[in-house]
Amino acid sequence: MKKNIILIGFMGVGKGTTARAFAKKYNVYNIDTDDLIESKENKEVKKIFEKKGEAYFRACEQQTADWIEKCVKGTLISCGGGFYKVNNLKKLGTVVLLDASFEWIHNRLKTAKNAEAKLAKRPLFSKEKEAKKLYKERENAYRKLADVVVDVENFTLDEQIAFIAKKCKV
Ligand code: S3P
């Protein structure tokens, strides 16, 4: 795989799950922008929001995007839900959107085995009404940026990763 695959989509849509399954099946490395920021800042995303604020976190995301553009090749990159706002997203690789309705995502998070932990680590998902508003604000922007759109509601995980591999010629 020469070009990076940039996996975007709303919080809780399953970017991490899909990325890990893809990495295993196609023998590529997967890195996650939230993990990169957490290790560089030596703080969990939730704590960065609490202690330094959202604007600081967004600046970390831009710094991460700049590093990826310069240094990362042939890698699957799963992105935090707001990472699409960086000014060089399209330069980072093929942009793949995991797409699902807000209701489906909300249900996925609520019914997950570790639902509490999944919600607790996402400061912007703490209030359902606010999260839905954010979803509405973002859905068109996500679609506009995407080179490939994956309908995760109607495909199994295996089907999703096969579809991404085909579209990205992996
Ligand atoms: C965010 C999504 C989170 C994380 C941060 C902000 C967002 O990542 O980057 O809490 O703005 O949508 P996930 O999409 O992995 O939950």
mmCIF file of C-alpha atoms and ligand atoms in Angstrom:
data_model
loop_
_atom_site.group_PDB
_atom_site.id
_atom_site.type_symbol
_atom_site.label_atom_id
_atom_site.label_comp_id
_atom_site.label_asym_id
_atom_site.label_seq_id
_atom_site.Cartn_x
_atom_site.Cartn_y
_atom_site.Cartn_z
ATOM 1 C CA MET A 1 0.000 0.000 0.000
ATOM 2 C CA LYS A 2 1.669 3.225 -1.140
ATOM 3 C CA LYS A 3 -0.882 5.819 -0.199
ATOM 4 C CA ASN A 4 -2.191 6.217 3.326
ATOM 5 C CA ILE A 5 -5.835 5.446 4.046
ATOM 6 C CA ILE A 6 -7.416 8.170 6.175
ATOM 7 C CA LEU A 7 -10.404 6.829 8.061
ATOM 8 C CA ILE A 8 -12.820 9.567 9.126
ATOM 9 C CA GLY A 9 -16.315 9.631 10.633
ATOM 10 C CA PHE A 10 -18.320 10.578 13.685
ATOM 11 C CA MET A 11 -17.400 9.503 17.232
ATOM 12 C CA GLY A 12 -18.472 5.952 17.923
ATOM 13 C CA VAL A 13 -19.057 4.899 14.321
ATOM 14 C CA GLY A 14 -16.415 2.183 14.681
ATOM 15 C CA LYS A 15 -13.252 3.652 13.099
ATOM 16 C CA GLY A 16 -10.969 1.879 15.572
ATOM 17 C CA THR A 17 -12.692 -1.482 15.137
ATOM 18 C CA THR A 18 -12.654 -1.279 11.350
ATOM 19 C CA ALA A 19 -9.060 -0.046 11.282
ATOM 20 C CA ARG A 20 -7.791 -2.901 13.461
ATOM 21 C CA ALA A 21 -9.643 -5.542 11.421
ATOM 22 C CA PHE A 22 -8.293 -4.020 8.202
ATOM 23 C CA ALA A 23 -4.720 -3.839 9.505
ATOM 24 C CA LYS A 24 -4.780 -7.486 10.525
ATOM 25 C CA LYS A 25 -6.306 -8.770 7.308
ATOM 26 C CA TYR A 26 -4.157 -6.720 4.910
ATOM 27 C CA ASN A 27 -0.989 -6.759 6.970
ATOM 28 C CA VAL A 28 -0.578 -3.000 7.276
ATOM 29 C CA TYR A 29 0.097 -0.775 10.271
ATOM 30 C CA ASN A 30 -2.676 1.294 11.769
ATOM 31 C CA ILE A 31 -2.137 4.448 13.798
ATOM 32 C CA ASP A 32 -4.804 6.528 15.502
ATOM 33 C CA THR A 33 -4.631 10.322 15.736
ATOM 34 C CA ASP A 34 -6.048 10.387 19.288
ATOM 35 C CA ASP A 35 -3.406 7.843 20.390
ATOM 36 C CA LEU A 36 -0.644 9.909 18.776
ATOM 37 C CA ILE A 37 -1.836 13.042 20.573
ATOM 38 C CA GLU A 38 -2.240 11.233 23.901
ATOM 39 C CA SER A 39 1.272 9.843 23.766
ATOM 40 C CA LYS A 40 2.812 13.129 22.690
ATOM 41 C CA GLU A 41 0.949 15.153 25.329
ATOM 42 C CA ASN A 42 1.241 12.368 27.919
ATOM 43 C CA LYS A 43 -2.438 12.925 28.738
ATOM 44 C CA GLU A 44 -5.740 11.340 27.804
ATOM 45 C CA VAL A 45 -7.873 13.240 25.288
ATOM 46 C CA LYS A 46 -10.489 13.814 27.986
ATOM 47 C CA LYS A 47 -7.881 15.420 30.247
ATOM 48 C CA ILE A 48 -6.521 17.579 27.427
ATOM 49 C CA PHE A 49 -10.058 18.928 26.893
ATOM 50 C CA GLU A 50 -10.481 19.543 30.635
ATOM 51 C CA LYS A 51 -7.100 21.088 31.341
ATOM 52 C CA LYS A 52 -6.197 22.879 28.106
ATOM 53 C CA GLY A 53 -9.485 23.262 26.255
ATOM 54 C CA GLU A 54 -10.795 22.226 22.865
ATOM 55 C CA ALA A 55 -8.824 24.827 20.866
ATOM 56 C CA TYR A 56 -5.567 23.389 22.193
ATOM 57 C CA PHE A 57 -6.685 19.875 21.232
ATOM 58 C CA ARG A 58 -7.524 21.078 17.705
ATOM 59 C CA ALA A 59 -4.049 22.596 17.422
ATOM 60 C CA CYS A 60 -2.614 19.204 18.429
ATOM 61 C CA GLU A 61 -4.660 17.629 15.634
ATOM 62 C CA GLN A 62 -3.215 20.065 13.078
ATOM 63 C CA GLN A 63 0.313 19.374 14.325
ATOM 64 C CA THR A 64 -0.383 15.647 13.962
ATOM 65 C CA ALA A 65 -1.698 16.135 10.417
ATOM 66 C CA ASP A 66 1.457 18.067 9.495
ATOM 67 C CA TRP A 67 3.622 15.255 10.869
ATOM 68 C CA ILE A 68 1.625 12.615 8.970
ATOM 69 C CA GLU A 69 1.949 14.604 5.740
ATOM 70 C CA LYS A 70 5.704 14.783 6.154
ATOM 71 C CA CYS A 71 6.562 11.423 7.659
ATOM 72 C CA VAL A 72 3.920 8.718 7.183
ATOM 73 C CA LYS A 73 3.469 6.495 4.134
ATOM 74 C CA GLY A 74 1.513 3.317 3.370
ATOM 75 C CA THR A 75 -0.340 3.381 6.675
ATOM 76 C CA LEU A 76 -3.946 3.176 7.753
ATOM 77 C CA ILE A 77 -4.754 6.191 9.906
ATOM 78 C CA SER A 78 -7.904 6.302 12.012
ATOM 79 C CA CYS A 79 -8.855 9.843 12.935
ATOM 80 C CA GLY A 80 -10.730 11.451 15.814
ATOM 81 C CA GLY A 81 -14.198 12.647 14.805
ATOM 82 C CA GLY A 82 -13.101 16.289 14.509
ATOM 83 C CA PHE A 83 -9.807 15.635 12.706
ATOM 84 C CA TYR A 84 -11.471 16.299 9.323
ATOM 85 C CA LYS A 85 -11.060 20.033 10.096
ATOM 86 C CA VAL A 86 -7.275 20.026 9.592
ATOM 87 C CA ASN A 87 -6.290 22.125 6.602
ATOM 88 C CA ASN A 88 -4.355 19.394 4.767
ATOM 89 C CA LEU A 89 -6.615 16.321 5.145
ATOM 90 C CA LYS A 90 -6.786 15.597 1.398
ATOM 91 C CA LYS A 91 -2.991 15.611 1.180
ATOM 92 C CA LEU A 92 -2.664 12.849 3.749
ATOM 93 C CA GLY A 93 -4.044 9.975 1.670
ATOM 94 C CA THR A 94 -7.287 8.469 0.378
ATOM 95 C CA VAL A 95 -10.068 9.736 2.620
ATOM 96 C CA VAL A 96 -12.519 6.988 3.602
ATOM 97 C CA LEU A 97 -15.682 7.921 5.503
ATOM 98 C CA LEU A 98 -17.443 5.443 7.772
ATOM 99 C CA ASP A 99 -21.035 6.570 7.451
ATOM 100 C CA ALA A 100 -24.046 5.776 9.668
ATOM 101 C CA SER A 101 -27.074 7.582 11.090
ATOM 102 C CA PHE A 102 -26.808 9.294 14.475
ATOM 103 C CA GLU A 103 -29.380 6.867 15.903
ATOM 104 C CA TRP A 104 -27.319 3.851 14.850
ATOM 105 C CA ILE A 105 -24.121 5.312 16.338
ATOM 106 C CA HIS A 106 -25.839 6.266 19.578
ATOM 107 C CA ASN A 107 -27.285 2.779 19.895
ATOM 108 C CA ARG A 108 -23.891 1.190 19.141
ATOM 109 C CA LEU A 109 -22.255 3.172 21.946
ATOM 110 C CA LYS A 110 -25.084 2.645 24.420
ATOM 111 C CA THR A 111 -25.218 -1.106 23.927
ATOM 112 C CA ALA A 112 -21.451 -1.725 23.816
ATOM 113 C CA LYS A 113 -20.023 -4.057 26.461
ATOM 114 C CA ASN A 114 -17.984 -1.209 27.938
ATOM 115 C CA ALA A 115 -20.544 1.513 27.167
ATOM 116 C CA GLU A 116 -19.705 3.643 30.170
ATOM 117 C CA ALA A 117 -16.004 3.779 29.331
ATOM 118 C CA LYS A 118 -16.721 4.453 25.667
ATOM 119 C CA LEU A 119 -18.915 7.427 26.536
ATOM 120 C CA ALA A 120 -16.684 8.691 29.353
ATOM 121 C CA LYS A 121 -13.636 9.059 27.143
ATOM 122 C CA ARG A 122 -15.567 11.200 24.617
ATOM 123 C CA PRO A 123 -16.199 14.636 26.128
ATOM 124 C CA LEU A 124 -18.243 15.778 23.126
ATOM 125 C CA PHE A 125 -20.633 12.825 23.416
ATOM 126 C CA SER A 126 -21.636 13.407 27.042
ATOM 127 C CA LYS A 127 -24.959 15.049 26.138
ATOM 128 C CA GLU A 128 -27.051 13.312 23.495
ATOM 129 C CA LYS A 129 -28.700 16.526 22.263
ATOM 130 C CA GLU A 130 -25.351 18.288 21.831
ATOM 131 C CA ALA A 131 -23.825 15.257 20.112
ATOM 132 C CA LYS A 132 -26.730 15.092 17.667
ATOM 133 C CA LYS A 133 -26.308 18.795 16.888
ATOM 134 C CA LEU A 134 -22.614 18.219 16.187
ATOM 135 C CA TYR A 135 -23.482 15.263 13.945
ATOM 136 C CA LYS A 136 -25.888 17.427 11.919
ATOM 137 C CA GLU A 137 -23.251 20.155 11.584
ATOM 138 C CA ARG A 138 -20.648 17.712 10.364
ATOM 139 C CA GLU A 139 -22.387 15.166 8.156
ATOM 140 C CA ASN A 140 -22.191 17.163 4.922
ATOM 141 C CA ALA A 141 -18.577 18.187 5.519
ATOM 142 C CA TYR A 142 -17.588 14.550 6.049
ATOM 143 C CA ARG A 143 -19.244 13.504 2.785
ATOM 144 C CA LYS A 144 -17.671 16.349 0.822
ATOM 145 C CA LEU A 145 -14.172 15.355 1.929
ATOM 146 C CA ALA A 146 -14.591 11.625 1.358
ATOM 147 C CA ASP A 147 -13.097 9.814 -1.639
ATOM 148 C CA VAL A 148 -14.866 6.632 -0.503
ATOM 149 C CA VAL A 149 -18.032 6.300 1.604
ATOM 150 C CA VAL A 150 -18.660 3.079 3.547
ATOM 151 C CA ASP A 151 -22.208 2.370 4.700
ATOM 152 C CA VAL A 152 -21.463 0.669 8.001
ATOM 153 C CA GLU A 153 -25.089 0.093 8.960
ATOM 154 C CA ASN A 154 -25.690 -2.343 6.134
ATOM 155 C CA PHE A 155 -22.326 -4.076 5.786
ATOM 156 C CA THR A 156 -20.592 -6.572 8.049
ATOM 157 C CA LEU A 157 -17.093 -5.736 9.252
ATOM 158 C CA ASP A 158 -15.579 -8.165 6.719
ATOM 159 C CA GLU A 159 -17.576 -6.603 3.893
ATOM 160 C CA GLN A 160 -16.509 -3.124 4.962
ATOM 161 C CA ILE A 161 -12.823 -3.911 4.932
ATOM 162 C CA ALA A 162 -13.024 -5.775 1.619
ATOM 163 C CA PHE A 163 -14.815 -2.750 0.131
ATOM 164 C CA ILE A 164 -12.155 -0.343 1.433
ATOM 165 C CA ALA A 165 -9.359 -2.570 0.119
ATOM 166 C CA LYS A 166 -10.959 -2.717 -3.320
ATOM 167 C CA LYS A 167 -11.602 1.018 -3.527
ATOM 168 C CA CYS A 168 -8.095 1.865 -2.288
ATOM 169 C CA LYS A 169 -6.489 -0.831 -4.447
ATOM 170 C CA VAL A 170 -4.804 -2.583 -1.525
HETATM 171 C C1 S3P B 1 -13.797 14.179 18.812
HETATM 172 C C2 S3P B 1 -13.723 12.821 18.644
HETATM 173 C C3 S3P B 1 -12.886 11.944 19.486
HETATM 174 C C4 S3P B 1 -11.690 12.730 20.042
HETATM 175 C C5 S3P B 1 -12.165 13.944 20.736
HETATM 176 C C6 S3P B 1 -12.965 14.893 19.835
HETATM 177 C C7 S3P B 1 -14.693 14.985 17.939
HETATM 178 O O1 S3P B 1 -12.411 10.824 18.718
HETATM 179 O O2 S3P B 1 -10.786 13.068 19.027
HETATM 180 O O3 S3P B 1 -12.947 13.538 21.837
HETATM 181 O O4 S3P B 1 -14.552 16.219 17.861
HETATM 182 O O5 S3P B 1 -15.563 14.362 17.269
HETATM 183 P P1 S3P B 1 -13.357 9.564 18.287
HETATM 184 O O6 S3P B 1 -14.028 9.933 17.003
HETATM 185 O O7 S3P B 1 -12.390 8.449 18.131
HETATM 186 O O8 S3P B 1 -14.337 9.342 19.395
#
